[in-house]
Amino acid sequence: MTILRGQVKKHVLILGAGFAGLELAARLSGSAADVDVTLLDQNDSFHFGFAKLDVLLGRRDAADVRLHYEDISKDGVEFRQETVTLIDPETRRVTTNKDSYEADILVVALGAEYDFAATPGLQEGGFEYYSLEGAARLRNALADFNSGTILISVLGHPFKCPPAPFEGAFLVHDQLLRRGVRDAVDIRMTFPMAAPVPVTKEVSEMFARALDERGIECAPKQLVTSLDVGARQARLASGESVPYDLFIGVPVHRVPDVVERSGLAVDGWVPVDRTNLATRFTGVYALGDVAGLPMAKAGVFAEAAARVVADDIAAGITGAEPPAPYEGIGNCYVEFGGGIVGKVEANFLGGPEPTARLLEPSREIAAEKSKFGPARRARWFGSDRAARTHSPAGPPA
């Protein structure tokens, strides 16, 4: 079925049902704009990024952290599980493996994909926890790891959730400590940035101190380009090599192939007007991880961008005043192990330079984090079915 322009209601087509797509659909459902929303995603369910840590630590199984899209119950919103195969931003025409669509307003929120092949050897001899499947596989490997060197490496930049590689290091340290084998394991990190979480000097220094306190050795400005799986050596761009017994990598990120083929991307990501996330194509927005903005890629920032886009779409339809410019504001929770959680409060675009601060880890912030998922689940899905089936899991008490 082809949905044609010219209907009384405006048709908003959202590609991708992650943080950005779900927040935008929910906002449009409750807005003054008279719209029909079609939400497309190739997957049948959503999971929060922090759920991968729950799987990694064995707190939950992968099947238990999924929120199924069939449970979405929002007025004016229809979800369809389809794979986008072609995007024409000039005509706002989209083709999928099942159908074709023409939209009045097209929103590209397909996120960033992982390019495992960009780091030879990673698939054959490495681990990652940026996917649910990868987190489960790493959980099993860590359960049998009692001595040697664990090397955790960021393999490209930008990547989702800048604190996550360091958060993973904290939690691996904590798990080994509880198992009584930490003294027999060296944990090392390499990353291409000049410092961990380099949004501000203050935040970087706090992460650096936390790593040092846990005896985690760091090598900034060092990029692993490939793995010699047989020799268990990680080769650096400098030409040197780093030995390891267990390699954990944060994969290279890139836009999905369908976005690259569409002509939307420039220099790897989709350029947008930073005030309202509009692309250079009329009636086409791009938000979330796919957007090329000078800021971190994380769900909370995609969510904030979706609020601006929803208001901008509504203003264009109703004639209301456009929203205030997008400022790239968001709060990221960071697990430090031992049941305590910190919080990074950041503003990337609201001033002449980014600002951020890290609130000291505490059990109070851990309790605050535990409410994050249920609040969004209720807002995005609009029913209690998912809430009855999927309960949140936060840091251990």
Short mmCIF file of C-alpha atoms in Angstrom, two decimals:
data_model
loop_
_atom_site.label_atom_id
_atom_site.label_comp_id
_atom_site.label_asym_id
_atom_site.label_seq_id
_atom_site.Cartn_x
_atom_site.Cartn_y
_atom_site.Cartn_z
CA MET A 1 0.00 0.00 0.00
CA THR A 2 1.40 3.35 -1.04
CA ILE A 3 0.43 6.23 1.23
CA LEU A 4 0.10 9.37 -0.87
CA ARG A 5 0.51 12.99 0.02
CA GLY A 6 -2.47 15.27 -0.14
CA GLN A 7 -4.51 13.67 2.61
CA VAL A 8 -6.31 15.92 5.07
CA LYS A 9 -4.02 14.69 7.80
CA LYS A 10 -0.31 15.10 7.32
CA HIS A 11 1.56 11.83 7.09
CA VAL A 12 4.73 11.65 9.16
CA LEU A 13 6.97 8.70 8.33
CA ILE A 14 9.57 7.85 10.97
CA LEU A 15 12.39 5.50 10.03
CA GLY A 16 13.78 3.84 13.15
CA ALA A 17 12.15 3.10 16.50
CA GLY A 18 14.97 3.82 18.91
CA PHE A 19 15.06 6.63 21.46
CA ALA A 20 14.48 9.27 18.78
CA GLY A 21 11.75 7.49 16.86
CA LEU A 22 9.78 6.36 19.91
CA GLU A 23 9.96 9.77 21.59
CA LEU A 24 8.94 11.57 18.39
CA ALA A 25 6.00 9.25 17.75
CA ALA A 26 4.77 9.66 21.32
CA ARG A 27 5.12 13.46 21.19
CA LEU A 28 3.28 13.73 17.88
CA SER A 29 0.52 11.49 19.21
CA GLY A 30 -0.18 13.98 21.96
CA SER A 31 0.47 17.18 19.98
CA ALA A 32 -1.86 19.76 18.47
CA ALA A 33 -0.76 18.74 14.97
CA ASP A 34 -3.27 16.66 13.01
CA VAL A 35 -1.01 13.86 11.81
CA ASP A 36 -0.91 10.17 11.07
CA VAL A 37 2.38 8.61 12.10
CA THR A 38 3.91 5.50 10.57
CA LEU A 39 6.84 4.13 12.57
CA LEU A 40 9.11 1.65 10.81
CA ASP A 41 11.84 -0.56 12.24
CA GLN A 42 13.43 -3.79 11.07
CA ASN A 43 13.39 -5.19 14.60
CA ASP A 44 10.45 -6.41 16.63
CA SER A 45 11.55 -4.85 19.91
CA PHE A 46 13.49 -2.10 21.66
CA HIS A 47 15.92 -2.28 24.54
CA PHE A 48 17.62 0.44 26.56
CA GLY A 49 21.37 0.78 26.13
CA PHE A 50 22.02 0.15 29.81
CA ALA A 51 20.16 -3.17 29.50
CA LYS A 52 23.25 -4.57 27.77
CA LEU A 53 25.13 -4.11 31.04
CA ASP A 54 22.42 -6.07 32.85
CA VAL A 55 22.95 -8.90 30.37
CA LEU A 56 26.76 -8.62 30.60
CA LEU A 57 26.66 -8.95 34.38
CA GLY A 58 24.11 -11.75 34.36
CA ARG A 59 21.47 -9.66 36.08
CA ARG A 60 18.98 -10.36 33.28
CA ASP A 61 18.68 -12.47 30.15
CA ALA A 62 18.57 -10.84 26.74
CA ALA A 63 14.96 -11.93 26.17
CA ASP A 64 13.86 -10.21 29.37
CA VAL A 65 15.06 -6.70 28.49
CA ARG A 66 13.20 -6.40 25.18
CA LEU A 67 10.15 -4.13 24.88
CA HIS A 68 8.06 -5.38 21.97
CA TYR A 69 6.80 -2.87 19.45
CA GLU A 70 3.52 -4.74 19.09
CA ASP A 71 2.65 -3.29 22.49
CA ILE A 72 2.67 0.32 21.23
CA SER A 73 -0.74 1.85 21.84
CA LYS A 74 -0.61 5.53 20.90
CA ASP A 75 -3.35 7.43 19.07
CA GLY A 76 -2.45 8.09 15.45
CA VAL A 77 0.69 5.90 15.56
CA GLU A 78 1.06 2.69 13.56
CA PHE A 79 4.15 0.52 13.92
CA ARG A 80 5.31 -1.74 11.09
CA GLN A 81 8.22 -4.15 11.23
CA GLU A 82 9.90 -3.58 7.88
CA THR A 83 13.43 -3.12 6.57
CA VAL A 84 14.07 0.14 4.72
CA THR A 85 15.73 -0.59 1.38
CA LEU A 86 15.57 2.78 -0.40
CA ILE A 87 15.22 6.41 0.70
CA ASP A 88 14.63 9.24 -1.79
CA PRO A 89 14.92 12.43 0.26
CA GLU A 90 13.98 14.63 -2.71
CA THR A 91 10.50 13.11 -3.00
CA ARG A 92 10.30 11.76 0.56
CA ARG A 93 9.60 8.34 -0.92
CA VAL A 94 10.67 5.26 1.02
CA THR A 95 10.74 1.64 -0.11
CA THR A 96 10.92 -1.30 2.29
CA ASN A 97 11.09 -5.06 1.93
CA LYS A 98 7.28 -5.10 2.12
CA ASP A 99 5.86 -1.78 0.93
CA SER A 100 6.44 1.76 -0.31
CA TYR A 101 5.52 5.10 1.23
CA GLU A 102 5.31 8.76 0.34
CA ALA A 103 5.30 11.12 3.27
CA ASP A 104 4.54 14.75 3.90
CA ILE A 105 7.28 14.74 6.51
CA LEU A 106 10.10 12.19 6.60
CA VAL A 107 12.19 11.61 9.71
CA VAL A 108 15.36 9.53 9.48
CA ALA A 109 16.25 8.08 12.89
CA LEU A 110 17.92 4.83 11.85
CA GLY A 111 20.81 5.24 14.26
CA ALA A 112 24.39 4.09 13.83
CA GLU A 113 25.42 0.58 12.87
CA TYR A 114 28.49 -1.37 13.93
CA ASP A 115 31.18 -1.98 11.33
CA PHE A 116 32.89 -5.07 12.72
CA ALA A 117 34.80 -5.63 9.49
CA ALA A 118 36.54 -2.25 9.91
CA THR A 119 38.77 -3.88 12.54
CA PRO A 120 40.17 -7.13 11.06
CA GLY A 121 40.18 -9.92 13.63
CA LEU A 122 37.48 -8.46 15.86
CA GLN A 123 34.76 -10.85 14.75
CA GLU A 124 37.05 -13.86 14.84
CA GLY A 125 38.90 -13.24 18.08
CA GLY A 126 37.30 -10.39 20.01
CA PHE A 127 34.26 -9.56 22.09
CA GLU A 128 31.93 -6.58 22.41
CA TYR A 129 29.01 -5.60 24.64
CA TYR A 130 27.36 -2.96 22.47
CA SER A 131 24.78 -5.52 21.31
CA LEU A 132 22.64 -7.84 23.42
CA GLU A 133 24.09 -10.87 21.68
CA GLY A 134 27.62 -9.59 22.22
CA ALA A 135 26.96 -8.87 25.89
CA ALA A 136 25.68 -12.42 26.44
CA ARG A 137 28.70 -13.89 24.67
CA LEU A 138 31.11 -11.77 26.72
CA ARG A 139 29.31 -12.68 29.94
CA ASN A 140 30.03 -16.35 29.27
CA ALA A 141 33.68 -15.64 28.44
CA LEU A 142 34.23 -13.58 31.59
CA ALA A 143 32.76 -16.32 33.76
CA ASP A 144 35.71 -18.56 32.84
CA PHE A 145 38.40 -15.87 32.82
CA ASN A 146 40.58 -16.14 35.93
CA SER A 147 43.96 -14.70 34.97
CA GLY A 148 45.73 -12.77 32.23
CA THR A 149 45.23 -9.45 30.46
CA ILE A 150 41.90 -7.96 29.42
CA LEU A 151 42.28 -5.23 26.80
CA ILE A 152 39.31 -2.91 26.30
CA SER A 153 39.64 -0.72 23.21
CA VAL A 154 37.59 1.99 21.53
CA LEU A 155 38.02 1.25 17.83
CA GLY A 156 36.68 4.44 16.30
CA HIS A 157 35.17 7.83 17.01
CA PRO A 158 32.39 8.96 17.35
CA PHE A 159 30.63 6.11 19.13
CA LYS A 160 27.49 5.68 21.18
CA CYS A 161 27.52 6.75 24.84
CA PRO A 162 31.03 8.08 25.50
CA PRO A 163 31.09 6.84 29.13
CA ALA A 164 30.14 3.26 28.17
CA PRO A 165 33.67 1.88 27.49
CA PHE A 166 34.84 3.12 30.88
CA GLU A 167 31.61 2.03 32.54
CA GLY A 168 32.29 -1.45 31.15
CA ALA A 169 35.82 -1.39 32.57
CA PHE A 170 34.49 -0.42 36.02
CA LEU A 171 31.97 -3.27 35.96
CA VAL A 172 34.44 -5.87 34.72
CA HIS A 173 36.78 -4.80 37.54
CA ASP A 174 33.93 -5.12 40.03
CA GLN A 175 32.94 -8.56 38.82
CA LEU A 176 36.51 -9.87 38.97
CA LEU A 177 36.88 -8.40 42.45
CA ARG A 178 33.77 -10.17 43.68
CA ARG A 179 35.00 -13.43 42.19
CA GLY A 180 38.32 -13.03 44.01
CA VAL A 181 40.49 -13.08 40.87
CA ARG A 182 41.10 -9.37 40.30
CA ASP A 183 44.73 -9.55 41.47
CA ALA A 184 45.43 -12.13 38.76
CA VAL A 185 43.99 -9.99 35.97
CA ASP A 186 45.41 -6.86 34.33
CA ILE A 187 42.80 -4.54 32.80
CA ARG A 188 44.09 -2.16 30.16
CA MET A 189 42.36 0.35 27.91
CA THR A 190 43.23 2.08 24.64
CA PHE A 191 41.19 4.79 22.98
CA PRO A 192 41.74 7.36 20.22
CA MET A 193 40.62 10.33 22.30
CA ALA A 194 43.06 12.47 24.26
CA ALA A 195 41.26 11.65 27.52
CA PRO A 196 38.32 9.55 28.74
CA VAL A 197 34.96 11.24 28.07
CA PRO A 198 36.62 14.46 26.83
CA VAL A 199 33.56 16.72 26.94
CA THR A 200 35.23 18.85 29.63
CA LYS A 201 38.50 18.63 31.56
CA GLU A 202 36.66 18.20 34.87
CA VAL A 203 34.67 15.19 33.63
CA SER A 204 37.73 13.58 32.03
CA GLU A 205 39.76 13.95 35.19
CA MET A 206 37.04 12.33 37.31
CA PHE A 207 36.89 9.32 34.99
CA ALA A 208 40.69 9.14 34.93
CA ARG A 209 40.79 9.11 38.74
CA ALA A 210 38.19 6.36 38.90
CA LEU A 211 40.19 4.24 36.46
CA ASP A 212 43.41 4.83 38.39
CA GLU A 213 41.76 3.93 41.71
CA ARG A 214 40.77 0.58 40.22
CA GLY A 215 44.20 -0.12 38.80
CA ILE A 216 43.01 0.10 35.18
CA GLU A 217 45.85 1.17 32.90
CA CYS A 218 44.94 3.59 30.09
CA ALA A 219 46.65 4.54 26.82
CA PRO A 220 44.96 7.61 25.26
CA LYS A 221 45.52 8.58 21.62
CA GLN A 222 46.11 4.93 20.76
CA LEU A 223 43.93 3.28 18.12
CA VAL A 224 43.78 -0.48 17.62
CA THR A 225 43.51 -1.13 13.87
CA SER A 226 43.52 -4.95 13.79
CA LEU A 227 43.93 -8.09 15.87
CA ASP A 228 46.44 -10.86 15.34
CA VAL A 229 44.15 -13.49 16.76
CA GLY A 230 46.68 -16.32 16.76
CA ALA A 231 49.35 -14.33 18.56
CA ARG A 232 46.79 -12.44 20.69
CA GLN A 233 48.29 -9.10 19.77
CA ALA A 234 46.35 -5.89 19.13
CA ARG A 235 48.06 -3.83 16.45
CA LEU A 236 48.03 -0.06 16.87
CA ALA A 237 47.99 2.66 14.24
CA SER A 238 51.44 3.65 15.53
CA GLY A 239 52.82 0.29 14.40
CA GLU A 240 53.24 -1.06 17.92
CA SER A 241 51.35 -4.03 19.35
CA VAL A 242 49.64 -4.67 22.69
CA PRO A 243 49.30 -8.23 24.06
CA TYR A 244 46.00 -9.51 25.43
CA ASP A 245 44.32 -12.68 26.59
CA LEU A 246 40.76 -11.34 26.25
CA PHE A 247 39.97 -8.50 23.85
CA ILE A 248 36.87 -6.32 24.24
CA GLY A 249 36.26 -3.73 21.53
CA VAL A 250 33.81 -0.88 21.02
CA PRO A 251 33.18 -1.35 17.28
CA VAL A 252 33.58 1.33 14.63
CA HIS A 253 30.23 3.11 14.07
CA ARG A 254 28.79 4.23 10.74
CA VAL A 255 25.47 5.23 9.19
CA PRO A 256 23.36 2.36 7.81
CA ASP A 257 24.03 1.48 4.17
CA VAL A 258 20.57 2.64 3.10
CA VAL A 259 21.33 6.11 4.48
CA GLU A 260 24.71 6.20 2.75
CA ARG A 261 23.09 5.25 -0.59
CA SER A 262 20.38 7.90 -0.21
CA GLY A 263 22.77 10.82 -0.51
CA LEU A 264 21.79 12.14 2.90
CA ALA A 265 25.19 11.52 4.48
CA VAL A 266 28.18 13.83 4.04
CA ASP A 267 31.55 12.87 5.52
CA GLY A 268 30.02 9.85 7.18
CA TRP A 269 26.97 11.37 8.92
CA VAL A 270 23.83 13.33 7.98
CA PRO A 271 24.31 17.10 8.23
CA VAL A 272 21.42 18.93 9.89
CA ASP A 273 20.45 22.40 11.01
CA ARG A 274 21.52 22.26 14.63
CA THR A 275 18.57 24.39 15.72
CA ASN A 276 15.80 22.02 14.57
CA LEU A 277 17.49 18.91 13.06
CA ALA A 278 16.21 19.66 9.53
CA THR A 279 18.28 18.34 6.63
CA ARG A 280 18.96 20.20 3.38
CA PHE A 281 15.98 18.38 1.86
CA THR A 282 12.54 19.97 2.31
CA GLY A 283 10.41 18.18 4.86
CA VAL A 284 13.17 15.78 5.90
CA TYR A 285 14.68 15.63 9.38
CA ALA A 286 17.51 13.47 10.73
CA LEU A 287 18.04 12.94 14.43
CA GLY A 288 19.65 10.63 16.90
CA ASP A 289 22.93 8.86 16.23
CA VAL A 290 22.64 9.25 12.45
CA ALA A 291 22.88 13.05 12.66
CA GLY A 292 26.21 14.79 12.18
CA LEU A 293 26.37 17.19 15.10
CA PRO A 294 29.42 18.18 17.20
CA MET A 295 28.18 16.33 20.27
CA ALA A 296 27.94 12.93 21.89
CA LYS A 297 25.79 10.18 20.46
CA ALA A 298 23.47 8.82 23.17
CA GLY A 299 19.83 8.02 23.69
CA VAL A 300 19.12 10.95 26.00
CA PHE A 301 20.33 13.41 23.36
CA ALA A 302 18.26 11.69 20.67
CA GLU A 303 15.25 11.94 22.96
CA ALA A 304 15.81 15.67 23.49
CA ALA A 305 16.22 16.19 19.75
CA ALA A 306 12.93 14.37 19.13
CA ARG A 307 11.11 16.82 21.38
CA VAL A 308 12.40 19.73 19.29
CA VAL A 309 11.51 18.01 16.02
CA ALA A 310 8.01 17.20 17.27
CA ASP A 311 7.44 20.84 18.20
CA ASP A 312 8.92 22.01 14.89
CA ILE A 313 6.64 19.70 12.90
CA ALA A 314 3.60 20.81 14.92
CA ALA A 315 4.51 24.48 14.47
CA GLY A 316 4.78 24.02 10.71
CA ILE A 317 1.34 22.45 10.56
CA THR A 318 -0.53 24.65 13.03
CA GLY A 319 1.26 27.92 12.36
CA ALA A 320 2.50 28.20 15.94
CA GLU A 321 5.85 29.68 16.88
CA PRO A 322 8.79 27.36 16.24
CA PRO A 323 10.42 25.81 19.30
CA ALA A 324 13.54 27.09 21.00
CA PRO A 325 16.72 25.84 19.31
CA TYR A 326 18.01 22.41 20.17
CA GLU A 327 20.80 22.71 22.76
CA GLY A 328 22.08 19.16 23.03
CA ILE A 329 21.21 18.84 26.71
CA GLY A 330 21.10 15.49 28.45
CA ASN A 331 21.96 13.49 31.54
CA CYS A 332 23.80 10.16 31.26
CA TYR A 333 23.91 7.65 34.09
CA VAL A 334 27.20 5.83 34.65
CA GLU A 335 27.61 2.64 36.69
CA PHE A 336 30.81 2.50 38.73
CA GLY A 337 30.26 -0.93 40.27
CA GLY A 338 29.36 -1.78 43.82
CA GLY A 339 25.77 -0.66 43.31
CA ILE A 340 26.62 3.04 42.89
CA VAL A 341 25.84 5.21 39.87
CA GLY A 342 27.10 8.63 38.80
CA LYS A 343 25.49 11.09 36.41
CA VAL A 344 26.98 13.28 33.71
CA GLU A 345 24.98 16.45 33.03
CA ALA A 346 25.97 17.92 29.66
CA ASN A 347 25.05 20.80 27.36
CA PHE A 348 26.81 20.58 24.00
CA LEU A 349 25.21 23.28 21.85
CA GLY A 350 23.68 25.84 24.21
CA GLY A 351 26.77 28.01 24.58
CA PRO A 352 30.09 28.91 23.00
CA GLU A 353 31.55 25.58 24.11
CA PRO A 354 30.21 22.35 25.66
CA THR A 355 29.67 22.23 29.40
CA ALA A 356 29.39 19.15 31.58
CA ARG A 357 29.80 17.95 35.13
CA LEU A 358 29.88 14.52 36.74
CA LEU A 359 27.81 14.07 39.88
CA GLU A 360 29.61 11.80 42.33
CA PRO A 361 28.42 8.18 42.22
CA SER A 362 25.91 7.25 44.90
CA ARG A 363 23.09 4.86 45.70
CA GLU A 364 20.68 7.79 45.48
CA ILE A 365 21.53 8.28 41.81
CA ALA A 366 21.26 4.51 41.33
CA ALA A 367 17.69 4.73 42.64
CA GLU A 368 17.02 7.64 40.29
CA LYS A 369 18.32 5.63 37.34
CA SER A 370 15.98 2.75 38.16
CA LYS A 371 13.02 5.01 37.30
CA PHE A 372 14.41 6.02 33.90
CA GLY A 373 13.23 3.00 31.94
CA PRO A 374 9.71 2.65 33.34
CA ALA A 375 8.96 6.35 32.75
CA ARG A 376 9.88 6.12 29.08
CA ARG A 377 8.22 2.78 28.57
CA ALA A 378 4.93 4.24 29.81
CA ARG A 379 5.28 7.35 27.63
CA TRP A 380 6.36 5.58 24.45
CA PHE A 381 4.19 2.49 24.52
CA GLY A 382 1.07 3.95 26.11
CA SER A 383 -0.06 0.69 27.70
CA ASP A 384 0.76 -1.35 30.79
CA ARG A 385 1.28 -4.61 28.90
CA ALA A 386 5.00 -4.10 28.50
CA ALA A 387 5.28 -2.87 32.08
CA ARG A 388 3.68 -6.07 33.36
CA THR A 389 5.99 -8.23 31.26
CA HIS A 390 9.31 -6.39 31.54
CA SER A 391 10.40 -5.04 34.90
CA PRO A 392 13.41 -2.74 35.15
CA ALA A 393 16.73 -3.81 36.57
CA GLY A 394 19.15 -1.30 37.92
CA PRO A 395 22.46 -1.64 39.67
CA PRO A 396 22.59 -4.33 42.32
CA ALA A 397 21.78 -3.21 45.83
#
